[in-house]
Amino acid sequence: MITAQMLIDQIEQFAPKTLAEAGDPTGLQIGDPNQPIHRVMTALDVRPEVVAEAIAQSVDFIWAHHEAMFFPAKNLDLRQPQNKMYADLIKHNIVVYASHTNLDSATGGMNDWLADALALTAVEPLVPNADGRTGLGRIGMLATPISVADYAAQLRTRFDVQTLRVIADDLTKPIQKVAVLGGDGGRYWQQAQAAGADAFVTADVYYHVGHDILAAGFVVIDPDHHMEAIAATPMADKVHEWFGEQLTAFPTTTNTDPYTYI
């Protein structure tokens, strides 16, 4: 019998909570860690439509990147969709666990998966922790130089987004050393430039920050925060690596990107 706590122990060995950024409510979100589990679904977000999929698939454990309860509930009025989602999770005995910034920093975690998707080699942490192995972001090399425009087009396909934003004063500029940081990483563009990157791939870059980037002659490609959804498959692979056939694990098929591009 595999319990939720046994899976949590493996997750926390892989992505220790000590790696989480201050104030990040990573960890157990909902449920009883002592209950037996059989079917695990991995996801970027825990949203009502994701929970509906989990219920339909008889899932009893959701391992997510983003917290389900990032903003605490102020009441339990079930007319509110978020509260109704919590009630559905409890009613169906679904344990929810989130690995957020600790998964970002972990060796072999989110930012390494992104670096793989970007075809980077000789990868190192962009903002290393004291151990030199873990830390936010990654920086590495492409096999050959490529123009900003062509690389951006590759990323649009790789992350399956309709469009992306490019901050650059010359789209023909060749790039080869690339930094990446999943999620809201605009505040790290100066570290990426100082580390020698030709371009920085991250999301949620603010308007005025974009002007600063242009003024500095740097390149940033923003494929949308939802690029992190690629993590759902390697997360499911990790569950299989740890427990083999004792647990069924699979990524969500629900797209939780809140943006529609028209």
mmCIF file of C-alpha atoms in Angstrom:
data_model
loop_
_atom_site.group_PDB
_atom_site.id
_atom_site.type_symbol
_atom_site.label_atom_id
_atom_site.label_comp_id
_atom_site.label_asym_id
_atom_site.label_seq_id
_atom_site.Cartn_x
_atom_site.Cartn_y
_atom_site.Cartn_z
ATOM 1 C CA MET A 1 0.000 0.000 0.000
ATOM 2 C CA ILE A 2 1.332 3.414 -1.006
ATOM 3 C CA THR A 3 0.230 6.371 1.090
ATOM 4 C CA ALA A 4 0.213 10.022 0.098
ATOM 5 C CA GLN A 5 2.959 10.645 2.643
ATOM 6 C CA MET A 6 5.235 8.118 0.937
ATOM 7 C CA LEU A 7 4.930 10.063 -2.322
ATOM 8 C CA ILE A 8 5.373 13.373 -0.489
ATOM 9 C CA ASP A 9 8.583 12.041 1.061
ATOM 10 C CA GLN A 10 9.964 11.252 -2.399
ATOM 11 C CA ILE A 11 8.927 14.643 -3.761
ATOM 12 C CA GLU A 12 10.578 16.456 -0.873
ATOM 13 C CA GLN A 13 13.758 14.459 -1.257
ATOM 14 C CA PHE A 14 13.837 15.504 -4.927
ATOM 15 C CA ALA A 15 12.762 19.128 -4.320
ATOM 16 C CA PRO A 16 13.415 19.944 -0.645
ATOM 17 C CA LYS A 17 11.147 22.590 0.838
ATOM 18 C CA THR A 18 14.289 24.317 2.126
ATOM 19 C CA LEU A 19 14.899 25.412 -1.481
ATOM 20 C CA ALA A 20 11.635 27.369 -1.594
ATOM 21 C CA GLU A 21 11.731 31.157 -1.692
ATOM 22 C CA ALA A 22 10.673 32.997 1.470
ATOM 23 C CA GLY A 23 6.912 33.265 1.800
ATOM 24 C CA ASP A 24 6.163 30.581 -0.786
ATOM 25 C CA PRO A 25 3.377 28.323 0.617
ATOM 26 C CA THR A 26 4.725 25.194 -1.055
ATOM 27 C CA GLY A 27 3.890 21.736 0.278
ATOM 28 C CA LEU A 28 0.697 19.937 1.305
ATOM 29 C CA GLN A 29 -2.324 21.958 0.242
ATOM 30 C CA ILE A 30 -5.356 19.772 0.917
ATOM 31 C CA GLY A 31 -6.043 16.268 2.189
ATOM 32 C CA ASP A 32 -4.858 13.547 4.544
ATOM 33 C CA PRO A 33 -1.264 12.451 3.858
ATOM 34 C CA ASN A 34 -1.945 9.137 5.614
ATOM 35 C CA GLN A 35 -4.530 7.971 3.081
ATOM 36 C CA PRO A 36 -3.671 5.309 0.496
ATOM 37 C CA ILE A 37 -3.252 6.527 -3.082
ATOM 38 C CA HIS A 38 -3.394 4.777 -6.445
ATOM 39 C CA ARG A 39 -3.713 7.351 -9.239
ATOM 40 C CA VAL A 40 -1.601 10.523 -9.481
ATOM 41 C CA MET A 41 -2.176 13.416 -11.840
ATOM 42 C CA THR A 42 0.515 16.044 -12.395
ATOM 43 C CA ALA A 43 -0.297 19.613 -13.400
ATOM 44 C CA LEU A 44 0.967 23.165 -13.586
ATOM 45 C CA ASP A 45 -2.146 24.624 -11.932
ATOM 46 C CA VAL A 46 -4.937 23.370 -9.708
ATOM 47 C CA ARG A 47 -8.031 24.960 -11.209
ATOM 48 C CA PRO A 48 -11.689 23.823 -11.131
ATOM 49 C CA GLU A 49 -11.417 22.300 -14.612
ATOM 50 C CA VAL A 50 -8.278 20.377 -13.561
ATOM 51 C CA VAL A 51 -10.078 19.062 -10.495
ATOM 52 C CA ALA A 52 -13.046 18.011 -12.668
ATOM 53 C CA GLU A 53 -10.617 16.038 -14.838
ATOM 54 C CA ALA A 54 -9.061 14.459 -11.740
ATOM 55 C CA ILE A 55 -12.465 13.383 -10.433
ATOM 56 C CA ALA A 56 -13.416 11.922 -13.822
ATOM 57 C CA GLN A 57 -10.119 9.994 -13.868
ATOM 58 C CA SER A 58 -10.525 8.668 -10.282
ATOM 59 C CA VAL A 59 -7.365 10.482 -9.196
ATOM 60 C CA ASP A 60 -6.546 10.539 -5.494
ATOM 61 C CA PHE A 61 -3.360 12.675 -5.570
ATOM 62 C CA ILE A 62 -2.577 15.823 -7.566
ATOM 63 C CA TRP A 63 1.053 16.922 -7.700
ATOM 64 C CA ALA A 64 1.100 20.492 -8.977
ATOM 65 C CA HIS A 65 3.708 23.159 -9.553
ATOM 66 C CA HIS A 66 1.570 26.139 -8.554
ATOM 67 C CA GLU A 67 -0.153 26.146 -5.196
ATOM 68 C CA ALA A 68 -3.898 25.555 -5.035
ATOM 69 C CA MET A 69 -4.135 27.846 -2.005
ATOM 70 C CA PHE A 70 -1.646 30.587 -2.835
ATOM 71 C CA PHE A 71 -4.201 33.102 -1.548
ATOM 72 C CA PRO A 72 -5.907 31.827 1.634
ATOM 73 C CA ALA A 73 -9.687 31.461 1.588
ATOM 74 C CA LYS A 74 -11.493 34.083 3.677
ATOM 75 C CA ASN A 75 -14.685 32.013 3.881
ATOM 76 C CA LEU A 76 -16.096 28.699 2.671
ATOM 77 C CA ASP A 77 -18.987 30.071 0.641
ATOM 78 C CA LEU A 78 -19.390 27.312 -1.945
ATOM 79 C CA ARG A 79 -20.968 29.700 -4.445
ATOM 80 C CA GLN A 80 -17.417 30.868 -5.117
ATOM 81 C CA PRO A 81 -15.752 28.598 -7.724
ATOM 82 C CA GLN A 82 -12.450 28.429 -5.844
ATOM 83 C CA ASN A 83 -14.152 27.359 -2.606
ATOM 84 C CA LYS A 84 -16.319 24.855 -4.504
ATOM 85 C CA MET A 85 -13.084 23.415 -5.913
ATOM 86 C CA TYR A 86 -11.705 22.910 -2.391
ATOM 87 C CA ALA A 87 -14.940 21.198 -1.378
ATOM 88 C CA ASP A 88 -14.811 18.906 -4.418
ATOM 89 C CA LEU A 89 -11.239 17.895 -3.594
ATOM 90 C CA ILE A 90 -12.166 17.051 -0.007
ATOM 91 C CA LYS A 91 -15.392 15.270 -1.019
ATOM 92 C CA HIS A 92 -13.477 13.028 -3.430
ATOM 93 C CA ASN A 93 -10.527 12.413 -1.075
ATOM 94 C CA ILE A 94 -7.970 13.975 -3.413
ATOM 95 C CA VAL A 95 -4.707 14.991 -1.787
ATOM 96 C CA VAL A 96 -3.113 18.076 -3.336
ATOM 97 C CA TYR A 97 0.602 18.775 -3.006
ATOM 98 C CA ALA A 98 2.491 21.658 -4.623
ATOM 99 C CA SER A 99 6.185 22.009 -5.375
ATOM 100 C CA HIS A 100 6.687 25.605 -6.460
ATOM 101 C CA THR A 101 9.925 27.574 -6.105
ATOM 102 C CA ASN A 102 11.659 24.574 -4.558
ATOM 103 C CA LEU A 103 10.992 22.643 -7.791
ATOM 104 C CA ASP A 104 12.293 25.681 -9.700
ATOM 105 C CA SER A 105 15.608 25.501 -7.821
ATOM 106 C CA ALA A 106 15.982 21.727 -7.558
ATOM 107 C CA THR A 107 18.667 19.913 -9.523
ATOM 108 C CA GLY A 108 16.914 18.146 -12.386
ATOM 109 C CA GLY A 109 13.722 20.137 -11.727
ATOM 110 C CA MET A 110 11.668 22.781 -13.490
ATOM 111 C CA ASN A 111 14.443 24.985 -14.826
ATOM 112 C CA ASP A 112 16.479 22.006 -16.008
ATOM 113 C CA TRP A 113 13.394 20.753 -17.873
ATOM 114 C CA LEU A 114 13.058 24.192 -19.455
ATOM 115 C CA ALA A 115 16.757 24.214 -20.367
ATOM 116 C CA ASP A 116 16.276 20.838 -22.067
ATOM 117 C CA ALA A 117 13.290 22.233 -23.985
ATOM 118 C CA LEU A 118 15.466 25.144 -25.093
ATOM 119 C CA ALA A 119 18.167 22.692 -26.325
ATOM 120 C CA LEU A 120 20.803 24.136 -23.980
ATOM 121 C CA THR A 121 24.027 22.338 -23.092
ATOM 122 C CA ALA A 122 26.713 22.994 -20.465
ATOM 123 C CA VAL A 123 23.896 24.162 -18.201
ATOM 124 C CA GLU A 124 24.519 25.877 -14.860
ATOM 125 C CA PRO A 125 22.258 27.667 -12.357
ATOM 126 C CA LEU A 126 21.645 31.299 -13.277
ATOM 127 C CA VAL A 127 21.097 32.427 -9.675
ATOM 128 C CA PRO A 128 22.980 29.713 -7.760
ATOM 129 C CA ASN A 129 22.449 28.808 -4.136
ATOM 130 C CA ALA A 130 25.387 28.436 -1.788
ATOM 131 C CA ASP A 131 25.906 24.801 -2.851
ATOM 132 C CA GLY A 132 26.511 25.894 -6.469
ATOM 133 C CA ARG A 133 24.270 23.095 -7.796
ATOM 134 C CA THR A 134 20.760 24.325 -7.038
ATOM 135 C CA GLY A 135 19.233 27.721 -7.668
ATOM 136 C CA LEU A 136 16.792 29.682 -9.777
ATOM 137 C CA GLY A 137 17.102 29.703 -13.556
ATOM 138 C CA ARG A 138 19.651 28.088 -15.836
ATOM 139 C CA ILE A 139 22.179 29.330 -18.371
ATOM 140 C CA GLY A 140 23.762 27.308 -21.157
ATOM 141 C CA MET A 141 24.763 27.136 -24.802
ATOM 142 C CA LEU A 142 22.967 26.384 -28.037
ATOM 143 C CA ALA A 143 24.818 24.072 -30.414
ATOM 144 C CA THR A 144 25.070 26.818 -33.046
ATOM 145 C CA PRO A 145 24.197 30.518 -33.180
ATOM 146 C CA ILE A 146 20.677 31.414 -34.317
ATOM 147 C CA SER A 147 18.895 34.700 -34.933
ATOM 148 C CA VAL A 148 16.555 36.098 -32.293
ATOM 149 C CA ALA A 149 13.616 35.817 -34.698
ATOM 150 C CA ASP A 150 14.312 32.193 -35.634
ATOM 151 C CA TYR A 151 14.853 31.132 -32.027
ATOM 152 C CA ALA A 152 11.655 32.862 -30.928
ATOM 153 C CA ALA A 153 9.777 30.995 -33.672
ATOM 154 C CA GLN A 154 11.227 27.702 -32.410
ATOM 155 C CA LEU A 155 10.101 28.479 -28.858
ATOM 156 C CA ARG A 156 6.599 29.353 -30.026
ATOM 157 C CA THR A 157 6.336 25.835 -31.430
ATOM 158 C CA ARG A 158 8.155 24.147 -28.561
ATOM 159 C CA PHE A 159 5.889 25.650 -25.900
ATOM 160 C CA ASP A 160 2.768 25.398 -28.078
ATOM 161 C CA VAL A 161 1.776 29.048 -27.688
ATOM 162 C CA GLN A 162 -0.060 31.129 -30.269
ATOM 163 C CA THR A 163 2.293 34.045 -29.832
ATOM 164 C CA LEU A 164 5.109 35.299 -27.662
ATOM 165 C CA ARG A 165 6.711 38.641 -26.866
ATOM 166 C CA VAL A 166 10.223 39.568 -27.932
ATOM 167 C CA ILE A 167 12.144 42.498 -26.482
ATOM 168 C CA ALA A 168 15.014 43.225 -28.872
ATOM 169 C CA ASP A 169 16.148 46.089 -31.056
ATOM 170 C CA ASP A 170 17.475 43.718 -33.738
ATOM 171 C CA LEU A 171 15.634 40.488 -34.528
ATOM 172 C CA THR A 172 18.456 39.359 -36.821
ATOM 173 C CA LYS A 173 21.024 39.421 -34.013
ATOM 174 C CA PRO A 174 22.701 36.005 -33.542
ATOM 175 C CA ILE A 175 22.425 34.422 -30.096
ATOM 176 C CA GLN A 176 24.042 31.307 -28.652
ATOM 177 C CA LYS A 177 24.374 31.677 -24.883
ATOM 178 C CA VAL A 178 20.871 31.626 -23.425
ATOM 179 C CA ALA A 179 19.498 31.968 -19.907
ATOM 180 C CA VAL A 180 16.055 30.759 -18.837
ATOM 181 C CA LEU A 181 13.994 31.195 -15.693
ATOM 182 C CA GLY A 182 10.502 29.760 -15.433
ATOM 183 C CA GLY A 183 7.600 31.898 -14.334
ATOM 184 C CA ASP A 184 7.779 35.567 -13.392
ATOM 185 C CA GLY A 185 11.496 36.159 -13.923
ATOM 186 C CA GLY A 186 11.725 39.650 -15.352
ATOM 187 C CA ARG A 187 13.582 40.981 -12.331
ATOM 188 C CA TYR A 188 16.506 38.674 -13.119
ATOM 189 C CA TRP A 189 17.305 40.041 -16.587
ATOM 190 C CA GLN A 190 20.341 41.965 -15.313
ATOM 191 C CA GLN A 191 21.807 38.807 -13.755
ATOM 192 C CA ALA A 192 21.296 37.032 -17.086
ATOM 193 C CA GLN A 193 23.049 39.805 -18.987
ATOM 194 C CA ALA A 194 25.876 39.995 -16.433
ATOM 195 C CA ALA A 195 26.361 36.226 -16.730
ATOM 196 C CA GLY A 196 27.095 36.672 -20.428
ATOM 197 C CA ALA A 197 23.785 35.515 -21.875
ATOM 198 C CA ASP A 198 22.916 36.725 -25.365
ATOM 199 C CA ALA A 199 19.230 36.291 -24.577
ATOM 200 C CA PHE A 200 17.002 35.544 -21.585
ATOM 201 C CA VAL A 201 13.823 33.444 -21.769
ATOM 202 C CA THR A 202 11.307 34.175 -19.025
ATOM 203 C CA ALA A 203 7.711 35.312 -18.524
ATOM 204 C CA ASP A 204 5.585 38.161 -17.178
ATOM 205 C CA VAL A 205 8.025 40.917 -18.165
ATOM 206 C CA TYR A 206 6.564 44.292 -17.210
ATOM 207 C CA TYR A 207 6.233 47.173 -19.665
ATOM 208 C CA HIS A 208 8.725 49.550 -18.052
ATOM 209 C CA VAL A 209 11.178 46.708 -17.457
ATOM 210 C CA GLY A 210 10.965 46.038 -21.181
ATOM 211 C CA HIS A 211 12.130 49.596 -21.876
ATOM 212 C CA ASP A 212 15.092 49.113 -19.531
ATOM 213 C CA ILE A 213 16.010 45.897 -21.341
ATOM 214 C CA LEU A 214 15.943 47.649 -24.712
ATOM 215 C CA ALA A 215 18.029 50.528 -23.387
ATOM 216 C CA ALA A 216 20.628 48.020 -22.168
ATOM 217 C CA GLY A 217 20.858 46.395 -25.601
ATOM 218 C CA PHE A 218 19.724 43.035 -24.237
ATOM 219 C CA VAL A 219 17.280 40.430 -25.607
ATOM 220 C CA VAL A 220 14.387 38.869 -23.695
ATOM 221 C CA ILE A 221 11.894 36.359 -25.078
ATOM 222 C CA ASP A 222 8.648 35.945 -23.129
ATOM 223 C CA PRO A 223 6.750 32.789 -24.187
ATOM 224 C CA ASP A 224 4.073 33.204 -21.439
ATOM 225 C CA HIS A 225 4.074 31.870 -17.869
ATOM 226 C CA HIS A 226 2.221 28.793 -19.114
ATOM 227 C CA MET A 227 5.457 27.527 -20.705
ATOM 228 C CA GLU A 228 5.995 25.795 -17.364
ATOM 229 C CA ALA A 229 3.209 23.358 -18.294
ATOM 230 C CA ILE A 230 5.878 21.225 -19.966
ATOM 231 C CA ALA A 231 6.807 20.081 -16.434
ATOM 232 C CA ALA A 232 3.678 17.952 -16.040
ATOM 233 C CA THR A 233 5.114 15.092 -18.110
ATOM 234 C CA PRO A 234 8.524 14.831 -16.378
ATOM 235 C CA MET A 235 6.740 15.113 -13.022
ATOM 236 C CA ALA A 236 4.641 12.073 -13.922
ATOM 237 C CA ASP A 237 7.803 10.328 -15.103
ATOM 238 C CA LYS A 238 9.339 10.964 -11.668
ATOM 239 C CA VAL A 239 6.424 9.225 -9.948
ATOM 240 C CA HIS A 240 6.934 6.191 -12.176
ATOM 241 C CA GLU A 241 10.676 6.292 -11.477
ATOM 242 C CA TRP A 242 10.033 6.211 -7.716
ATOM 243 C CA PHE A 243 7.148 3.724 -7.543
ATOM 244 C CA GLY A 244 7.040 1.845 -10.833
ATOM 245 C CA GLU A 245 3.724 0.072 -11.396
ATOM 246 C CA GLN A 246 2.641 0.583 -7.787
ATOM 247 C CA LEU A 247 1.208 3.979 -8.798
ATOM 248 C CA THR A 248 -0.446 5.143 -11.996
ATOM 249 C CA ALA A 249 0.725 8.655 -12.894
ATOM 250 C CA PHE A 250 -0.115 10.884 -15.839
ATOM 251 C CA PRO A 251 -0.115 14.586 -16.746
ATOM 252 C CA THR A 252 -3.295 16.609 -16.970
ATOM 253 C CA THR A 253 -4.716 17.231 -20.431
ATOM 254 C CA THR A 254 -6.370 20.488 -19.331
ATOM 255 C CA ASN A 255 -4.929 23.733 -20.661
ATOM 256 C CA THR A 256 -4.932 26.284 -17.827
ATOM 257 C CA ASP A 257 -3.421 29.203 -19.711
ATOM 258 C CA PRO A 258 -5.758 32.101 -18.806
ATOM 259 C CA TYR A 259 -4.940 34.084 -21.954
ATOM 260 C CA THR A 260 -6.706 33.982 -25.300
ATOM 261 C CA TYR A 261 -4.814 35.689 -28.099
ATOM 262 C CA ILE A 262 -6.921 37.268 -30.857
#
